[in-house]
Amino acid sequence: MMKRIAVFTSGGDAPGMNACVRAVVRTAVYHGIEVYGIMRGYSGMIKGEFVRLDSASVANTIQKGGTILKSARSQKFQTREGRQQAFDQLVNNGIEGLVAIGGNGTFTGASLFEEEFGIPTVGAPGTIDNDLYGTDYTIGYDTAVNTALEAIDKIRDTADSHDRCFFVEVMGRDSGYIAMPCAIGGGAEIVMIPETQMSTEAVVESLKSSWRRSKTSFIVVVAEGEEEGNAHTVAQRVKEAIPQLDTRVTIIGHIQRGGAPSAADRLLASQIGIAAVEGLLNGMHNVMAGIVDRKLVYTPFSDTINKKKLINQSFMRMVEILSV
Amino acid sequence: MMKRIAVFTSGGDAPGMNACVRAVVRTAVYHGIEVYGIMRGYSGMIKGEFVRLDSASVANTIQKGGTILKSARSQKFQTREGRQQAFDQLVNNGIEGLVAIGGNGTFTGASLFEEEFGIPTVGAPGTIDNDLYGTDYTIGYDTAVNTALEAIDKIRDTADSHDRCFFVEVMGRDSGYIAMPCAIGGGAEIVMIPETQMSTEAVVESLKSSWRRSKTSFIVVVAEGEEEGNAHTVAQRVKEAIPQLDTRVTIIGHIQRGGAPSAADRLLASQIGIAAVEGLLNGMHNVMAGIVDRKLVYTPFSDTINKKKLINQSFMRMVEILSV
Amino acid sequence: MMKRIAVFTSGGDAPGMNACVRAVVRTAVYHGIEVYGIMRGYSGMIKGEFVRLDSASVANTIQKGGTILKSARSQKFQTREGRQQAFDQLVNNGIEGLVAIGGNGTFTGASLFEEEFGIPTVGAPGTIDNDLYGTDYTIGYDTAVNTALEAIDKIRDTADSHDRCFFVEVMGRDSGYIAMPCAIGGGAEIVMIPETQMSTEAVVESLKSSWRRSKTSFIVVVAEGEEEGNAHTVAQRVKEAIPQLDTRVTIIGHIQRGGAPSAADRLLASQIGIAAVEGLLNGMHNVMAGIVDRKLVYTPFSDTINKKKLINQSFMRMVEILSV
Amino acid sequence: MMKRIAVFTSGGDAPGMNACVRAVVRTAVYHGIEVYGIMRGYSGMIKGEFVRLDSASVANTIQKGGTILKSARSQKFQTREGRQQAFDQLVNNGIEGLVAIGGNGTFTGASLFEEEFGIPTVGAPGTIDNDLYGTDYTIGYDTAVNTALEAIDKIRDTADSHDRCFFVEVMGRDSGYIAMPCAIGGGAEIVMIPETQMSTEAVVESLKSSWRRSKTSFIVVVAEGEEEGNAHTVAQRVKEAIPQLDTRVTIIGHIQRGGAPSAADRLLASQIGIAAVEGLLNGMHNVMAGIVDRKLVYTPFSDTINKKKLINQSFMRMVEILSV
């Protein structure tokens, strides 16, 4: 059995990463193995920024946003030479297994690294984007959606008070996973996401139609990766088409990454942190731990990287029905 | 096809009930049928407290806690005579189908009523307790857990500052559904739920053992239905057994029922509200709409009432591992 | 004594406006006089959009963001003809006194209107900007600052996790009233406000100096009215001067206007709403009700419009000391 | 000039204590003097639990609830012998001045200690109760009121949904400082505070009168130090007098002590932390730093302990007007 493992966070930070680190550390302690934290992801792995962690190290971290292990990009890890240095550091520190918390970029690196150097790695899906195959939800997603939704609730106050049309941009470069529940939960009239390619013309038609039914305030949720352009561009075009509409734009932005994780994210992060360590101890490697239909599953990194998790198609219809 | 339906809320209020009512109303409008709200549940049904609802009636309600249709107990509906009056009121108002939002008490009444008078009814699981067979989560559960967890986060501040042991009582008369994620997410050392019957002696032993490992502040989460007694009783006994422990008790109480629903609850309530109306229109009746493994299912009232939804057994082990 | 008064909200909406409307209505009821709400400010006054309000009309509004009376701009009220129409509407509806809730634009209009037509008006300071002479705090200011601060707390999570420098833009076209407590409370290293005209060069020097003391993450709070440019412009220039700094920008924007008012804003709005009505009944007019050093004062509109309320000069020094 | 000072927290914890400790530390660093933290108040002073603090020690603490220096009671410090030991520890560690953060109990000890041993001490008002003469607001008060108010907002959802009367008990052993703004801001019908001695009979009369005006849901805010008894006792008596009233009780309790401090509390705590250190350096001692009418004042401990700060008498009238 392994005697010493290490855990790190990589990619954009997500609420619940600390809850996951905590679960990794305490599961290791529970099973009598040593655990190190690697600071700043692959960058710190190359530089040997290792910190011994014990149960007390992660006390009072479950509710903290961000990541106590920090995160950083590493150009060097993309080179064979950089990965060799990282491996040497692990060997020198007696690390026999890794838990990698992050998204697809993290797992692509982890997968390549394991194939080259044979160090067993289990991934934990830590990203607000929820765009990972192999788990229903990623760690941080539920919190990010709630944060964006609270912002939309506040914007709705102002939209109603002034009879305005707000274009609210939420995160989601490749998918509408964040935008969709924000639109449904925020009572938005329209949602624009990469998956559906709604044209600005269609947005204009829909707003005109609502206007005729004497609606006077509107929320349009726009995913940042929307191909018609970002919220500013779309708002500008709509304003040109309907000059009497009083339009405003809000980019929710980085606020979505921070804050104390929700209950669901703390629970998910804890489940996955335990599963990652126990997976490693049971010989799992080159896989991501996830929860699908409330059951623990391990999915090969190759699948999480290459397969696409599709958004629930019924959601588009829900927005249409609910904004009647 | 039905031309007119009615919706009501019954039992304890839960965050998201309004989001569900809104979805029911707008789905009815979307399908071109009329919809009425019945005030104060079965009590208002008997008295004929019906209100015509349209799309605008439910504008700006998705984020509201409580229930705009109000809720009340009705002794009278438990009599055949009362139910006859309720039926007469429905007939007089041309109501051809019902959406009943509530918990098992609500569905028991609805089921009996449908069997006696043949009025098609579809239920929506609206209760913070999450103890309904036929759906993974009930409307209001996610919000209630988050509310309790935020309270526990605040209590932890004080527990740590004073090296105290807090006994925190959360709702859950028959199950630990609320207590369990609160304990895991709140970093509690111990959780006492009806399902596991942990003795006070075991609690004392566990606290003593942690004390020896030099932990000095503790959170013990107690479900209100815990058979060893409520939080005050348990705290008293623990204090007698470990006099040096500085114990405090907090009953979170009714705060858990209120507040703006979380994103997950708004989404769930919207899905189920739509499903309830479309179920009715498709001939479903005497069933509850629910989401199991992310799929919409209709479960006979008899099953939701008689079958028991078991809590995830792995959660007890999680608390043990995570409080190492 | 007056028998009928009216209340309206004008200018940008602010949390607590509804609490103020509620206090106006209930104070009128308490003193046995009738009260009307005017929808959409001066615009609705011209069009005669008057609504009779009683105690029940304002039940459950104290915690609501935005304004139930709505707000709008009126070009027409800036003409003598428009004001004549507004006056005629008031006379036709028997309105003998006005409570105007808003900022300096609102009071400029109210003052001119009263001088021309002699309708007694008392103002209530409702604006998040806190830039009104004659009151220590305006209604909505405390909530807006707390909202911005919560956002900054979340951004700090991400800034720390990635060792980044965030430029956070908060509202405040002419003053640093919002920016200053956000900077102090958010633990910002630097604050840029219109009053102090800190140059971008000085910002660069300060960041470089902190960098040398091995600080790696920074928050710079920028008031929107900052003359050096908005947050994007400043961030761009800083990035050019310190290329190794990983900079990001967040515009908090309209979120600051919404949300449930804080306790302080509900209390202030209630005090001022009562004072406005009782002022009118006691013959006050052409004045704004405010609280200075915890005492109720009425200040002539001419002073609130022309005199400048200076920001506490000691605050700049506080930011310097606290970011040591 | 002093070269080394120490800071400690004592009494019940309050949100903003950490912001105050942070300001003390950074002001000391700014002025080039050394600063130590004393753990667990007077108890740690006697045991010599001193920790060297620098600027980085207090990074990321401004938003934290509780107190990182912890707090504890000390029987021993109430003896001359205990205080002698405390003094010896201070001398051995070269401590020349103290900043004591706490309430009247803390200052009583500090004042006696200074008179006996001559160690200069400046106090900072850190208590949620706001019952200290010499400052308009105490550190933690604004946050505690907002926390209680958020709870009341949630309870109002349930009260309205079920037409119930809730008795909500908030903290405040000797005064209604917390209860009063909670009642006004929470839209309560009645408030019971130690200062006014409203009888249960008067509560019953008031509720009956509202009931006749067809109000059906009520909030009664009860200060914990209310002489008519706690919320449970009062509710029981009211229930006996008005059996048709559906009564419920919620004790908000320790939740009020925790949580991230509000903007106002962070600002106040920072101002006072700076003032305490600069006061010490300027020869102040045996005084508490406070803010009165937005100006910094130092008040002798003897006055803060013996003089009574009266609650604003106009507040009682406000509750009466606003619940019309």
mmCIF file of N, CA, C and O in Angstrom, chain A residues 96-164:
data_model
loop_
_atom_site.group_PDB
_atom_site.id
_atom_site.type_symbol
_atom_site.label_atom_id
_atom_site.label_comp_id
_atom_site.label_asym_id
_atom_site.label_seq_id
_atom_site.Cartn_x
_atom_site.Cartn_y
_atom_site.Cartn_z
ATOM 1 N N GLU A 96 3.945 8.778 -3.660
ATOM 2 C CA GLU A 96 3.627 7.589 -4.458
ATOM 3 C C GLU A 96 2.314 7.687 -5.221
ATOM 4 O O GLU A 96 1.991 6.810 -6.021
ATOM 5 N N GLY A 97 1.519 8.736 -4.930
ATOM 6 C CA GLY A 97 0.237 8.888 -5.629
ATOM 7 C C GLY A 97 -0.209 10.326 -5.538
ATOM 8 O O GLY A 97 0.200 11.057 -4.634
ATOM 9 N N LEU A 98 -1.049 10.729 -6.493
ATOM 10 C CA LEU A 98 -1.484 12.126 -6.560
ATOM 11 C C LEU A 98 -3.002 12.244 -6.614
ATOM 12 O O LEU A 98 -3.667 11.430 -7.261
ATOM 13 N N VAL A 99 -3.529 13.279 -5.951
ATOM 14 C CA VAL A 99 -4.912 13.687 -6.171
ATOM 15 C C VAL A 99 -4.870 15.064 -6.831
ATOM 16 O O VAL A 99 -4.331 16.020 -6.250
ATOM 17 N N ALA A 100 -5.408 15.153 -8.052
ATOM 18 C CA ALA A 100 -5.379 16.385 -8.827
ATOM 19 C C ALA A 100 -6.772 16.995 -8.856
ATOM 20 O O ALA A 100 -7.701 16.394 -9.392
ATOM 21 N N ILE A 101 -6.927 18.181 -8.259
ATOM 22 C CA ILE A 101 -8.228 18.832 -8.221
ATOM 23 C C ILE A 101 -8.260 19.946 -9.266
ATOM 24 O O ILE A 101 -7.470 20.885 -9.193
ATOM 25 N N GLY A 102 -9.144 19.827 -10.242
ATOM 26 C CA GLY A 102 -9.208 20.848 -11.282
ATOM 27 C C GLY A 102 -10.157 20.463 -12.399
ATOM 28 O O GLY A 102 -11.079 19.675 -12.178
ATOM 29 N N GLY A 103 -9.905 21.011 -13.579
ATOM 30 C CA GLY A 103 -10.782 20.750 -14.719
ATOM 31 C C GLY A 103 -10.043 20.018 -15.822
ATOM 32 O O GLY A 103 -9.064 19.316 -15.558
ATOM 33 N N ASN A 104 -10.492 20.186 -17.044
ATOM 34 C CA ASN A 104 -9.936 19.400 -18.136
ATOM 35 C C ASN A 104 -8.473 19.699 -18.428
ATOM 36 O O ASN A 104 -7.716 18.802 -18.785
ATOM 37 N N GLY A 105 -8.066 20.957 -18.268
ATOM 38 C CA GLY A 105 -6.662 21.286 -18.467
ATOM 39 C C GLY A 105 -5.799 20.529 -17.471
ATOM 40 O O GLY A 105 -4.768 19.935 -17.824
ATOM 41 N N THR A 106 -6.249 20.503 -16.239
ATOM 42 C CA THR A 106 -5.541 19.791 -15.174
ATOM 43 C C THR A 106 -5.414 18.302 -15.491
ATOM 44 O O THR A 106 -4.359 17.694 -15.317
ATOM 45 N N PHE A 107 -6.533 17.734 -15.955
ATOM 46 C CA PHE A 107 -6.537 16.283 -16.193
ATOM 47 C C PHE A 107 -5.740 15.907 -17.432
ATOM 48 O O PHE A 107 -5.146 14.826 -17.493
ATOM 49 N N THR A 108 -5.715 16.787 -18.422
ATOM 50 C CA THR A 108 -4.899 16.533 -19.610
ATOM 51 C C THR A 108 -3.435 16.424 -19.194
ATOM 52 O O THR A 108 -2.715 15.495 -19.603
ATOM 53 N N GLY A 109 -3.013 17.365 -18.347
ATOM 54 C CA GLY A 109 -1.642 17.301 -17.842
ATOM 55 C C GLY A 109 -1.405 16.058 -17.012
ATOM 56 O O GLY A 109 -0.404 15.356 -17.179
ATOM 57 N N ALA A 110 -2.351 15.750 -16.132
ATOM 58 C CA ALA A 110 -2.197 14.609 -15.230
ATOM 59 C C ALA A 110 -2.121 13.299 -16.002
ATOM 60 O O ALA A 110 -1.339 12.400 -15.669
ATOM 61 N N SER A 111 -2.929 13.212 -17.035
ATOM 62 C CA SER A 111 -2.988 11.983 -17.816
ATOM 63 C C SER A 111 -1.673 11.742 -18.555
ATOM 64 O O SER A 111 -1.100 10.654 -18.519
ATOM 65 N N LEU A 112 -1.195 12.803 -19.195
ATOM 66 C CA LEU A 112 0.078 12.711 -19.916
ATOM 67 C C LEU A 112 1.201 12.356 -18.939
ATOM 68 O O LEU A 112 2.031 11.479 -19.198
ATOM 69 N N PHE A 113 1.198 13.013 -17.792
ATOM 70 C CA PHE A 113 2.231 12.819 -16.776
ATOM 71 C C PHE A 113 2.230 11.374 -16.284
ATOM 72 O O PHE A 113 3.284 10.745 -16.146
ATOM 73 N N GLU A 114 1.043 10.846 -16.031
ATOM 74 C CA GLU A 114 0.982 9.466 -15.551
ATOM 75 C C GLU A 114 1.461 8.492 -16.622
ATOM 76 O O GLU A 114 2.156 7.520 -16.321
ATOM 77 N N GLU A 115 1.074 8.774 -17.870
ATOM 78 C CA GLU A 115 1.505 7.865 -18.941
ATOM 79 C C GLU A 115 3.017 7.872 -19.120
ATOM 80 O O GLU A 115 3.640 6.843 -19.370
ATOM 81 N N GLU A 116 3.616 9.045 -18.960
ATOM 82 C CA GLU A 116 5.068 9.141 -19.122
ATOM 83 C C GLU A 116 5.841 8.570 -17.928
ATOM 84 O O GLU A 116 6.855 7.905 -18.088
ATOM 85 N N PHE A 117 5.341 8.885 -16.722
ATOM 86 C CA PHE A 117 6.159 8.575 -15.551
ATOM 87 C C PHE A 117 5.532 7.554 -14.601
ATOM 88 O O PHE A 117 6.141 7.154 -13.617
ATOM 89 N N GLY A 118 4.312 7.160 -14.902
ATOM 90 C CA GLY A 118 3.718 6.071 -14.141
ATOM 91 C C GLY A 118 3.293 6.401 -12.727
ATOM 92 O O GLY A 118 3.075 5.503 -11.912
ATOM 93 N N ILE A 119 3.156 7.677 -12.409
ATOM 94 C CA ILE A 119 2.726 8.002 -11.047
ATOM 95 C C ILE A 119 1.196 7.990 -10.988
ATOM 96 O O ILE A 119 0.534 8.712 -11.715
ATOM 97 N N PRO A 120 0.624 7.102 -10.164
ATOM 98 C CA PRO A 120 -0.843 6.955 -10.137
ATOM 99 C C PRO A 120 -1.522 8.254 -9.720
ATOM 100 O O PRO A 120 -1.129 8.863 -8.723
ATOM 101 N N THR A 121 -2.515 8.653 -10.470
ATOM 102 C CA THR A 121 -3.223 9.896 -10.202
ATOM 103 C C THR A 121 -4.724 9.688 -10.292
ATOM 104 O O THR A 121 -5.221 9.051 -11.220
ATOM 105 N N VAL A 122 -5.449 10.232 -9.302
ATOM 106 C CA VAL A 122 -6.910 10.271 -9.381
ATOM 107 C C VAL A 122 -7.329 11.739 -9.376
ATOM 108 O O VAL A 122 -6.812 12.539 -8.582
ATOM 109 N N GLY A 123 -8.229 12.086 -10.273
ATOM 110 C CA GLY A 123 -8.675 13.471 -10.390
ATOM 111 C C GLY A 123 -9.939 13.732 -9.607
ATOM 112 O O GLY A 123 -10.755 12.838 -9.363
ATOM 113 N N ALA A 124 -10.112 14.994 -9.206
ATOM 114 C CA ALA A 124 -11.357 15.448 -8.581
ATOM 115 C C ALA A 124 -11.857 16.635 -9.403
ATOM 116 O O ALA A 124 -11.097 17.563 -9.669
ATOM 117 N N PRO A 125 -13.121 16.602 -9.844
ATOM 118 C CA PRO A 125 -13.644 17.640 -10.726
ATOM 119 C C PRO A 125 -13.898 18.948 -9.974
ATOM 120 O O PRO A 125 -14.938 19.114 -9.358
ATOM 121 N N GLY A 126 -12.933 19.860 -10.032
ATOM 122 C CA GLY A 126 -13.054 21.131 -9.329
ATOM 123 C C GLY A 126 -13.065 22.285 -10.313
ATOM 124 O O GLY A 126 -12.014 22.757 -10.727
ATOM 125 N N THR A 127 -14.249 22.722 -10.701
ATOM 126 C CA THR A 127 -14.406 23.834 -11.637
ATOM 127 C C THR A 127 -15.839 24.311 -11.565
ATOM 128 O O THR A 127 -16.754 23.505 -11.414
ATOM 129 N N ILE A 128 -16.042 25.617 -11.672
ATOM 130 C CA ILE A 128 -17.416 26.102 -11.606
ATOM 131 C C ILE A 128 -18.187 25.804 -12.887
ATOM 132 O O ILE A 128 -19.396 25.936 -12.915
ATOM 133 N N ASP A 129 -17.493 25.389 -13.945
ATOM 134 C CA ASP A 129 -18.142 25.324 -15.261
ATOM 135 C C ASP A 129 -19.060 24.125 -15.479
ATOM 136 O O ASP A 129 -19.888 24.131 -16.382
ATOM 137 N N ASN A 130 -18.898 23.081 -14.689
ATOM 138 C CA ASN A 130 -19.708 21.866 -14.786
ATOM 139 C C ASN A 130 -19.661 21.209 -16.157
ATOM 140 O O ASN A 130 -20.585 20.488 -16.532
ATOM 141 N N ASP A 131 -18.584 21.413 -16.892
ATOM 142 C CA ASP A 131 -18.528 20.872 -18.257
ATOM 143 C C ASP A 131 -17.666 19.621 -18.338
ATOM 144 O O ASP A 131 -17.029 19.370 -19.347
ATOM 145 N N LEU A 132 -17.667 18.817 -17.278
ATOM 146 C CA LEU A 132 -16.831 17.617 -17.275
ATOM 147 C C LEU A 132 -17.675 16.357 -17.397
ATOM 148 O O LEU A 132 -18.576 16.110 -16.586
ATOM 149 N N TYR A 133 -17.352 15.561 -18.358
ATOM 150 C CA TYR A 133 -17.970 14.248 -18.507
ATOM 151 C C TYR A 133 -17.510 13.350 -17.350
ATOM 152 O O TYR A 133 -16.354 13.390 -16.951
ATOM 153 N N GLY A 134 -18.436 12.575 -16.797
ATOM 154 C CA GLY A 134 -18.037 11.645 -15.728
ATOM 155 C C GLY A 134 -18.540 12.051 -14.354
ATOM 156 O O GLY A 134 -18.286 11.372 -13.367
ATOM 157 N N THR A 135 -19.251 13.152 -14.291
ATOM 158 C CA THR A 135 -19.858 13.552 -13.020
ATOM 159 C C THR A 135 -21.064 14.439 -13.331
ATOM 160 O O THR A 135 -21.028 15.223 -14.285
ATOM 161 N N ASP A 136 -22.141 14.264 -12.576
ATOM 162 C CA ASP A 136 -23.315 15.119 -12.821
ATOM 163 C C ASP A 136 -22.996 16.575 -12.528
ATOM 164 O O ASP A 136 -23.403 17.476 -13.271
ATOM 165 N N TYR A 137 -22.284 16.782 -11.442
ATOM 166 C CA TYR A 137 -21.954 18.144 -11.045
ATOM 167 C C TYR A 137 -20.476 18.237 -10.685
ATOM 168 O O TYR A 137 -19.907 17.277 -10.153
ATOM 169 N N THR A 138 -19.870 19.373 -10.970
ATOM 170 C CA THR A 138 -18.490 19.594 -10.559
ATOM 171 C C THR A 138 -18.485 20.409 -9.259
ATOM 172 O O THR A 138 -19.444 21.117 -8.956
ATOM 173 N N ILE A 139 -17.392 20.295 -8.541
ATOM 174 C CA ILE A 139 -17.245 21.038 -7.281
ATOM 175 C C ILE A 139 -17.162 22.536 -7.575
ATOM 176 O O ILE A 139 -16.292 22.962 -8.329
ATOM 177 N N GLY A 140 -18.032 23.306 -7.027
ATOM 178 C CA GLY A 140 -18.036 24.758 -7.222
ATOM 179 C C GLY A 140 -19.184 25.243 -8.089
ATOM 180 O O GLY A 140 -19.560 26.415 -8.032
ATOM 181 N N TYR A 141 -19.755 24.321 -8.855
ATOM 182 C CA TYR A 141 -20.816 24.710 -9.783
ATOM 183 C C TYR A 141 -22.052 25.222 -9.047
ATOM 184 O O TYR A 141 -22.578 26.300 -9.361
ATOM 185 N N ASP A 142 -22.512 24.475 -8.067
ATOM 186 C CA ASP A 142 -23.736 24.877 -7.349
ATOM 187 C C ASP A 142 -23.559 26.256 -6.683
ATOM 188 O O ASP A 142 -24.449 27.094 -6.730
ATOM 189 N N THR A 143 -22.397 26.474 -6.102
ATOM 190 C CA THR A 143 -22.138 27.766 -5.453
ATOM 191 C C THR A 143 -22.116 28.897 -6.469
ATOM 192 O O THR A 143 -22.700 29.964 -6.248
ATOM 193 N N ALA A 144 -21.440 28.669 -7.586
ATOM 194 C CA ALA A 144 -21.338 29.714 -8.613
ATOM 195 C C ALA A 144 -22.714 30.091 -9.141
ATOM 196 O O ALA A 144 -23.016 31.269 -9.353
ATOM 197 N N VAL A 145 -23.558 29.087 -9.341
ATOM 198 C CA VAL A 145 -24.910 29.363 -9.826
ATOM 199 C C VAL A 145 -25.680 30.172 -8.780
ATOM 200 O O VAL A 145 -26.356 31.156 -9.113
ATOM 201 N N ASN A 146 -25.580 29.789 -7.527
ATOM 202 C CA ASN A 146 -26.281 30.544 -6.482
ATOM 203 C C ASN A 146 -25.756 31.978 -6.365
ATOM 204 O O ASN A 146 -26.538 32.912 -6.155
ATOM 205 N N THR A 147 -24.465 32.150 -6.500
ATOM 206 C CA THR A 147 -23.897 33.500 -6.435
ATOM 207 C C THR A 147 -24.422 34.353 -7.585
ATOM 208 O O THR A 147 -24.831 35.504 -7.391
ATOM 209 N N ALA A 148 -24.415 33.803 -8.780
ATOM 210 C CA ALA A 148 -24.908 34.553 -9.938
ATOM 211 C C ALA A 148 -26.398 34.854 -9.774
ATOM 212 O O ALA A 148 -26.865 35.945 -10.110
ATOM 213 N N LEU A 149 -27.119 33.907 -9.234
ATOM 214 C CA LEU A 149 -28.561 34.077 -9.073
ATOM 215 C C LEU A 149 -28.880 35.173 -8.053
ATOM 216 O O LEU A 149 -29.814 35.971 -8.246
ATOM 217 N N GLU A 150 -28.108 35.211 -6.971
ATOM 218 C CA GLU A 150 -28.318 36.294 -5.995
ATOM 219 C C GLU A 150 -28.075 37.659 -6.640
ATOM 220 O O GLU A 150 -28.777 38.627 -6.342
ATOM 221 N N ALA A 151 -27.089 37.719 -7.507
ATOM 222 C CA ALA A 151 -26.824 38.977 -8.217
ATOM 223 C C ALA A 151 -28.009 39.315 -9.124
ATOM 224 O O ALA A 151 -28.443 40.463 -9.200
ATOM 225 N N ILE A 152 -28.538 38.322 -9.806
ATOM 226 C CA ILE A 152 -29.674 38.565 -10.706
ATOM 227 C C ILE A 152 -30.902 39.005 -9.910
ATOM 228 O O ILE A 152 -31.652 39.876 -10.351
ATOM 229 N N ASP A 153 -31.108 38.418 -8.734
ATOM 230 C CA ASP A 153 -32.224 38.864 -7.880
ATOM 231 C C ASP A 153 -32.112 40.363 -7.589
ATOM 232 O O ASP A 153 -33.105 41.088 -7.564
ATOM 233 N N LYS A 154 -30.886 40.818 -7.322
ATOM 234 C CA LYS A 154 -30.675 42.240 -7.031
ATOM 235 C C LYS A 154 -30.927 43.081 -8.286
ATOM 236 O O LYS A 154 -31.496 44.166 -8.219
ATOM 237 N N ILE A 155 -30.462 42.594 -9.411
ATOM 238 C CA ILE A 155 -30.643 43.333 -10.667
ATOM 239 C C ILE A 155 -32.126 43.427 -11.018
ATOM 240 O O ILE A 155 -32.600 44.436 -11.520
ATOM 241 N N ARG A 156 -32.852 42.376 -10.744
ATOM 242 C CA ARG A 156 -34.301 42.380 -11.014
ATOM 243 C C ARG A 156 -34.985 43.519 -10.240
ATOM 244 O O ARG A 156 -35.889 44.169 -10.761
ATOM 245 N N ASP A 157 -34.543 43.787 -9.014
ATOM 246 C CA ASP A 157 -35.105 44.910 -8.247
ATOM 247 C C ASP A 157 -35.009 46.205 -9.049
ATOM 248 O O ASP A 157 -35.961 46.984 -9.132
ATOM 249 N N THR A 158 -33.830 46.442 -9.605
ATOM 250 C CA THR A 158 -33.588 47.675 -10.353
ATOM 251 C C THR A 158 -34.291 47.647 -11.709
ATOM 252 O O THR A 158 -34.837 48.661 -12.155
ATOM 253 N N ALA A 159 -34.279 46.494 -12.355
ATOM 254 C CA ALA A 159 -34.957 46.377 -13.651
ATOM 255 C C ALA A 159 -36.434 46.707 -13.507
ATOM 256 O O ALA A 159 -37.003 47.459 -14.311
ATOM 257 N N ASP A 160 -37.053 46.166 -12.472
ATOM 258 C CA ASP A 160 -38.483 46.422 -12.252
ATOM 259 C C ASP A 160 -38.754 47.880 -11.888
ATOM 260 O O ASP A 160 -39.744 48.462 -12.319
ATOM 261 N N SER A 161 -37.876 48.454 -11.084
ATOM 262 C CA SER A 161 -38.101 49.828 -10.619
ATOM 263 C C SER A 161 -38.033 50.826 -11.764
ATOM 264 O O SER A 161 -38.670 51.870 -11.739
ATOM 265 N N HIS A 162 -37.235 50.500 -12.774
ATOM 266 C CA HIS A 162 -37.022 51.458 -13.872
ATOM 267 C C HIS A 162 -37.565 50.973 -15.212
ATOM 268 O O HIS A 162 -37.300 51.602 -16.232
ATOM 269 N N ASP A 163 -38.280 49.843 -15.232
ATOM 270 C CA ASP A 163 -38.750 49.280 -16.506
ATOM 271 C C ASP A 163 -37.627 49.154 -17.528
ATOM 272 O O ASP A 163 -37.670 49.706 -18.624
ATOM 273 N N ARG A 164 -36.614 48.429 -17.131
ATOM 274 C CA ARG A 164 -35.439 48.287 -17.984
ATOM 275 C C ARG A 164 -35.247 46.862 -18.478
ATOM 276 O O ARG A 164 -35.821 45.921 -17.938
#
